[in-house]
XYZ file of C-alpha atoms in Angstrom:
365
model
C 33.489 -33.624 44.801
C 31.019 -32.991 48.062
C 27.577 -32.745 47.695
C 27.609 -30.043 49.986
C 30.460 -28.414 48.355
C 27.940 -29.517 44.508
C 25.149 -27.807 46.440
C 26.802 -24.265 46.592
C 28.375 -24.544 43.839
C 24.710 -24.586 42.025
C 22.971 -22.565 43.997
C 25.339 -19.724 43.166
C 24.701 -20.523 39.296
C 21.163 -20.140 39.568
C 21.499 -17.499 41.503
C 23.889 -15.760 39.209
C 21.177 -17.066 35.744
C 17.976 -15.437 38.039
C 19.781 -12.120 38.187
C 21.558 -12.076 34.447
C 17.675 -13.119 33.173
C 16.645 -10.443 35.426
C 18.669 -7.870 33.616
C 17.852 -8.620 30.297
C 13.990 -7.964 31.509
C 15.082 -4.806 31.757
C 17.347 -4.430 28.799
C 14.099 -5.214 26.334
C 12.259 -1.935 27.734
C 13.957 1.628 25.896
C 15.720 3.599 28.921
C 14.659 7.189 29.679
C 16.764 9.523 27.547
C 16.320 12.355 29.830
C 17.628 10.365 32.845
C 20.608 8.191 31.492
C 23.723 8.995 30.107
C 24.231 7.305 26.743
C 27.060 4.582 26.413
C 29.470 4.166 23.399
C 29.254 1.078 21.657
C 32.701 0.971 22.249
C 32.509 1.146 25.389
C 30.438 -2.357 24.692
C 32.942 -3.432 22.621
C 35.667 -3.008 25.322
C 33.590 -5.130 28.365
C 32.420 -7.358 25.578
C 36.279 -8.186 25.313
C 36.784 -8.916 29.396
C 33.811 -11.457 28.409
C 35.821 -13.131 26.136
C 38.738 -13.031 28.717
C 36.495 -14.888 31.514
C 35.481 -17.722 29.085
C 39.507 -17.800 28.158
C 40.022 -18.597 32.058
C 36.794 -20.806 32.493
C 38.522 -22.928 29.087
C 42.026 -23.066 31.061
C 41.016 -24.123 34.248
C 40.595 -27.858 32.323
C 43.741 -27.840 30.574
C 44.799 -30.140 33.272
C 44.270 -31.429 36.580
C 40.016 -31.128 37.613
C 39.800 -27.413 39.215
C 39.362 -27.075 43.190
C 35.672 -26.120 43.938
C 36.703 -23.113 45.333
C 38.604 -21.751 41.726
C 35.157 -22.662 40.114
C 32.937 -20.691 41.899
C 35.380 -18.129 41.627
C 35.181 -17.870 38.360
C 31.682 -18.367 37.704
C 31.606 -15.513 40.189
C 33.909 -13.172 38.187
C 32.554 -14.202 35.054
C 29.037 -13.247 35.148
C 29.916 -10.312 37.708
C 31.434 -9.079 33.993
C 28.577 -9.802 32.164
C 26.387 -8.493 34.630
C 28.180 -5.227 33.676
C 27.950 -5.925 30.259
C 24.726 -5.897 29.803
C 24.475 -2.820 31.516
C 26.656 -0.935 29.544
C 24.204 -2.380 26.347
C 21.198 -1.357 28.283
C 23.163 2.264 28.308
C 24.095 2.391 24.451
C 20.781 1.806 23.812
C 19.394 5.614 24.594
C 18.161 7.137 21.969
C 18.369 4.234 19.598
C 15.399 3.485 17.198
C 14.055 0.508 17.131
C 16.078 -1.004 14.162
C 19.415 0.054 16.214
C 17.745 -1.072 19.365
C 17.036 -4.726 17.111
C 20.861 -4.849 16.173
C 21.966 -4.596 19.565
C 19.242 -6.778 21.538
C 20.296 -9.661 18.560
C 24.186 -9.635 19.216
C 23.588 -9.049 22.969
C 21.938 -12.155 23.552
C 24.037 -14.068 21.322
C 26.781 -13.076 23.789
C 24.601 -14.414 27.101
C 23.467 -17.384 24.947
C 26.693 -18.218 24.831
C 28.154 -17.728 28.469
C 25.179 -19.455 29.812
C 25.851 -22.713 28.060
C 29.783 -22.459 28.967
C 28.551 -21.422 32.882
C 25.810 -24.778 32.820
C 28.434 -26.438 30.795
C 31.517 -25.408 33.263
C 29.772 -26.480 36.853
C 28.192 -29.550 35.039
C 31.471 -30.430 34.244
C 32.651 -30.221 37.381
C 29.874 -31.590 39.538
C 29.821 -35.220 37.057
C 32.518 -37.127 34.956
C 35.670 -34.840 33.531
C 35.765 -37.446 30.369
C 37.899 -35.885 27.635
C 34.544 -35.436 25.648
C 33.291 -32.847 27.854
C 36.376 -31.348 28.021
C 36.016 -30.465 24.304
C 32.541 -29.217 25.115
C 33.693 -26.580 26.896
C 36.937 -25.740 24.434
C 34.213 -25.691 21.664
C 31.331 -23.277 23.951
C 34.492 -20.863 24.749
C 35.139 -20.526 20.869
C 31.532 -20.164 20.301
C 31.777 -16.939 23.601
C 34.761 -15.488 21.103
C 33.057 -15.439 18.233
C 29.762 -13.707 20.103
C 31.564 -10.986 21.540
C 34.055 -10.828 18.725
C 30.999 -9.751 16.576
C 30.078 -7.169 18.816
C 32.424 -4.843 16.255
C 30.114 -5.957 13.352
C 27.137 -3.913 15.118
C 26.152 -0.162 13.776
C 27.063 2.294 16.152
C 24.226 4.669 15.393
C 20.646 4.983 13.408
C 21.889 6.566 10.425
C 24.193 3.640 9.951
C 21.864 0.649 11.240
C 19.383 2.430 9.437
C 21.234 2.578 6.261
C 22.333 -1.312 6.478
C 18.740 -2.233 6.752
C 17.595 -0.095 3.157
C 21.122 -2.292 1.509
C 19.046 -5.013 2.630
C 16.367 -4.081 0.806
C 18.548 -4.082 -2.399
C 20.306 -6.714 -2.202
C 16.275 -8.133 -2.049
C 15.522 -6.198 -5.327
C 19.327 -7.217 -7.479
C 17.385 -10.969 -7.010
C 14.553 -10.278 -8.227
C 16.312 -8.465 -10.929
C 18.159 -11.882 -11.620
C 15.121 -14.072 -12.128
C 14.239 -11.329 -14.616
C 17.031 -12.220 -16.875
C 16.574 -15.377 -16.192
C 13.138 -15.379 -17.627
C 13.370 -16.693 -21.515
C 10.556 -16.775 -24.147
C 9.049 -19.693 -25.303
C 10.700 -21.692 -28.437
C 8.602 -20.949 -31.553
C 9.118 -24.839 -32.652
C 10.264 -26.955 -29.214
C 11.027 -29.664 -31.539
C 13.697 -27.829 -32.647
C 15.932 -28.170 -29.669
C 15.259 -32.275 -29.134
C 18.421 -33.826 -30.818
C 17.983 -36.803 -32.138
C 19.788 -38.470 -29.488
C 17.324 -37.295 -26.865
C 14.842 -39.975 -25.779
C 11.333 -39.409 -26.032
C 8.990 -38.895 -22.949
C 7.759 -42.668 -23.313
C 11.102 -43.308 -23.763
C 12.552 -41.188 -21.311
C 14.108 -42.190 -18.148
C 12.218 -41.736 -14.127
C 14.350 -39.610 -13.220
C 14.713 -36.903 -16.299
C 10.776 -36.535 -15.068
C 12.347 -35.313 -11.262
C 12.595 -31.280 -12.648
C 12.893 -28.787 -10.395
C 10.321 -26.558 -9.547
C 13.084 -23.694 -11.114
C 13.086 -25.210 -14.574
C 9.581 -24.971 -14.635
C 7.286 -21.917 -15.788
C 9.970 -19.848 -17.183
C 8.950 -19.483 -20.924
C 7.088 -16.419 -21.754
C 5.095 -15.451 -25.031
C 6.074 -11.596 -26.612
C 3.773 -10.310 -24.540
C 5.083 -11.757 -21.890
C 8.509 -11.140 -22.762
C 7.323 -7.628 -23.169
C 5.638 -7.244 -19.531
C 8.751 -8.476 -18.124
C 11.246 -6.745 -19.938
C 9.390 -3.299 -19.215
C 9.458 -4.825 -15.245
C 13.175 -4.882 -15.440
C 13.379 -1.424 -16.055
C 11.016 -0.431 -12.630
C 12.878 -2.682 -10.788
C 16.201 -1.727 -12.393
C 15.309 1.964 -11.754
C 14.134 1.541 -8.602
C 17.269 0.471 -7.441
C 19.062 3.427 -8.149
C 16.346 5.412 -6.253
C 17.443 3.072 -3.074
C 21.134 3.752 -3.383
C 20.797 7.049 -3.841
C 18.288 6.993 -1.202
C 20.950 5.311 1.200
C 23.597 7.873 -0.351
C 21.271 10.943 0.898
C 20.898 8.929 4.777
C 24.470 8.221 5.818
C 25.486 12.264 4.487
C 23.370 13.017 7.127
C 25.233 11.149 9.998
C 26.274 14.863 11.981
C 22.562 15.333 12.527
C 21.806 12.431 14.626
C 22.209 14.115 17.781
C 20.533 13.322 21.205
C 18.762 16.491 21.311
C 16.621 16.280 18.732
C 14.135 13.961 20.683
C 13.909 11.186 18.291
C 12.422 13.300 15.749
C 15.544 13.116 13.346
C 15.486 8.883 13.958
C 11.701 9.080 13.794
C 11.854 10.012 10.373
C 14.881 7.946 8.802
C 13.128 4.712 10.508
C 9.430 5.690 8.598
C 12.084 6.119 5.572
C 12.585 2.773 5.725
C 9.699 1.362 6.492
C 8.599 3.201 3.373
C 11.482 1.839 1.715
C 10.856 -2.201 2.732
C 7.485 -1.327 1.165
C 8.796 -0.676 -1.706
C 10.959 -3.789 -1.753
C 7.594 -5.846 -1.287
C 6.101 -4.202 -3.843
C 8.916 -5.041 -6.021
C 8.857 -9.151 -4.898
C 5.041 -8.658 -5.926
C 5.733 -8.458 -9.301
C 9.023 -10.161 -10.092
C 6.312 -12.954 -9.122
C 3.356 -12.082 -11.061
C 5.450 -12.277 -14.534
C 5.530 -15.892 -14.665
C 3.087 -17.797 -17.027
C 0.018 -16.723 -16.628
C 1.296 -13.399 -15.802
C -1.139 -11.422 -13.076
C -1.275 -7.774 -14.790
C -4.330 -6.929 -12.519
C -1.821 -7.598 -9.553
C 1.230 -5.884 -11.036
C -0.964 -2.384 -12.250
C -1.921 -2.541 -8.305
C 2.067 -2.611 -7.225
C 2.655 -0.238 -9.784
C 0.394 1.838 -7.672
C 1.387 1.579 -4.602
C 4.786 1.822 -5.602
C 4.091 5.178 -7.326
C 2.657 6.406 -4.276
C 5.468 4.975 -1.835
C 7.936 7.034 -4.126
C 5.652 10.205 -3.697
C 5.785 9.868 0.027
C 9.251 8.868 0.491
C 10.784 12.049 -1.597
C 8.449 14.362 0.292
C 10.102 13.123 3.538
C 13.856 13.218 2.172
C 12.724 16.885 0.804
C 12.384 18.275 4.624
C 15.640 17.353 5.787
C 18.221 20.071 5.521
C 20.590 18.850 3.191
C 21.098 18.596 -1.415
C 19.032 15.675 -2.383
C 19.662 16.120 -6.571
C 20.564 13.040 -7.308
C 17.901 11.305 -5.286
C 15.384 13.437 -6.762
C 16.719 12.742 -10.607
C 16.457 9.155 -9.513
C 13.197 9.332 -8.620
C 11.980 11.326 -11.822
C 13.637 8.026 -13.843
C 11.391 5.743 -12.285
C 8.060 7.633 -12.545
C 8.509 7.757 -16.233
C 9.385 4.098 -16.259
C 6.215 3.309 -13.856
C 3.969 5.597 -16.205
C 5.507 3.901 -19.241
C 5.159 0.096 -17.464
C 1.485 1.429 -16.959
C 0.946 2.754 -20.363
C 1.669 -0.529 -21.682
C 0.467 -3.207 -19.686
C -3.355 -0.642 -20.210
C -2.919 -1.167 -24.003
C -2.160 -4.994 -23.520
C -5.367 -5.359 -21.744
C -7.413 -3.172 -24.806
C -5.658 -5.565 -27.400
C -6.329 -8.471 -25.036
C -9.955 -7.985 -24.248
C -10.626 -6.529 -28.319
C -9.379 -9.952 -29.607
C -11.712 -11.910 -26.961
C -14.105 -10.081 -28.650
C -13.906 -10.743 -32.201
C -13.180 -14.319 -30.693
C -16.243 -14.277 -29.673
C -18.344 -12.328 -32.845
C -16.577 -15.283 -34.622
C -17.737 -17.793 -32.903
C -21.634 -16.227 -33.031
């Protein structure tokens, strides 16, 4: 390949990369809903398939003899023309999209672009440099990455309701993890020696590797009082999961309410609900972390107070929608009951602990 051809090909590649970078910057901006036509996500998926086909062509050029400079340049031009169209349609699909849906779209689109950049750079580099088998193999691998990125477009939520519902599902998944960790807590053995068999080496006789105990094996043995707190927390987390599940059902049932004519009010309410839902999830994480000894009762109380406030806000927001939400309201009522029960029990435990300390002080005096 001549020097002039290499320079021409590199100039073409650089020009295309700069154009795509400029388009990506536009994609980061929310399009004005009153001046752009909404593009359906199915249209984006269709042009994504064209990107995938262009990647296939790029890979096929290296199946046999090395391609001519004109073939490589034509493929680069065609590829970036399709990619430019893909980006513009992707931008049009964000009309009316809230932060959650926009984030999902941007992430998937950027993945396609990143893989495409890698492919085109490797494509030109392979032609301008050595044509060894390793280089050709890398082209095939990157083509596969483009296929996967384009195929993943089908998994992007097509609406705000779906995107926010999925985000709330992730909060529920995190809560299930906390529930599992609570289930793994166990009461401290009253007679630790009973758990040690005659064949178990003593601490002095144990091997060095016996001391390599993971953090998961430490701090999970609770006193009877601490177990009581853990059981109460189990009830709170379980009831919170019910609330989140009913909230997701309520929201997904409102798919028909999402229209371009509401000026973002409906989507704004959903985004607000998601943030409050994530806030509840953060309090659940806090409660779960405070259950390990020594338990942080004051921190648990504070988390319960915040949860109670957030649940009230969530309910108020849901009640503003023109749909029936009886199962959700019942779930909120059930959660409030266990929240009050746990708060009362914690206050009782705190009072008992204070009385015990005062008695100990009196005995000492």
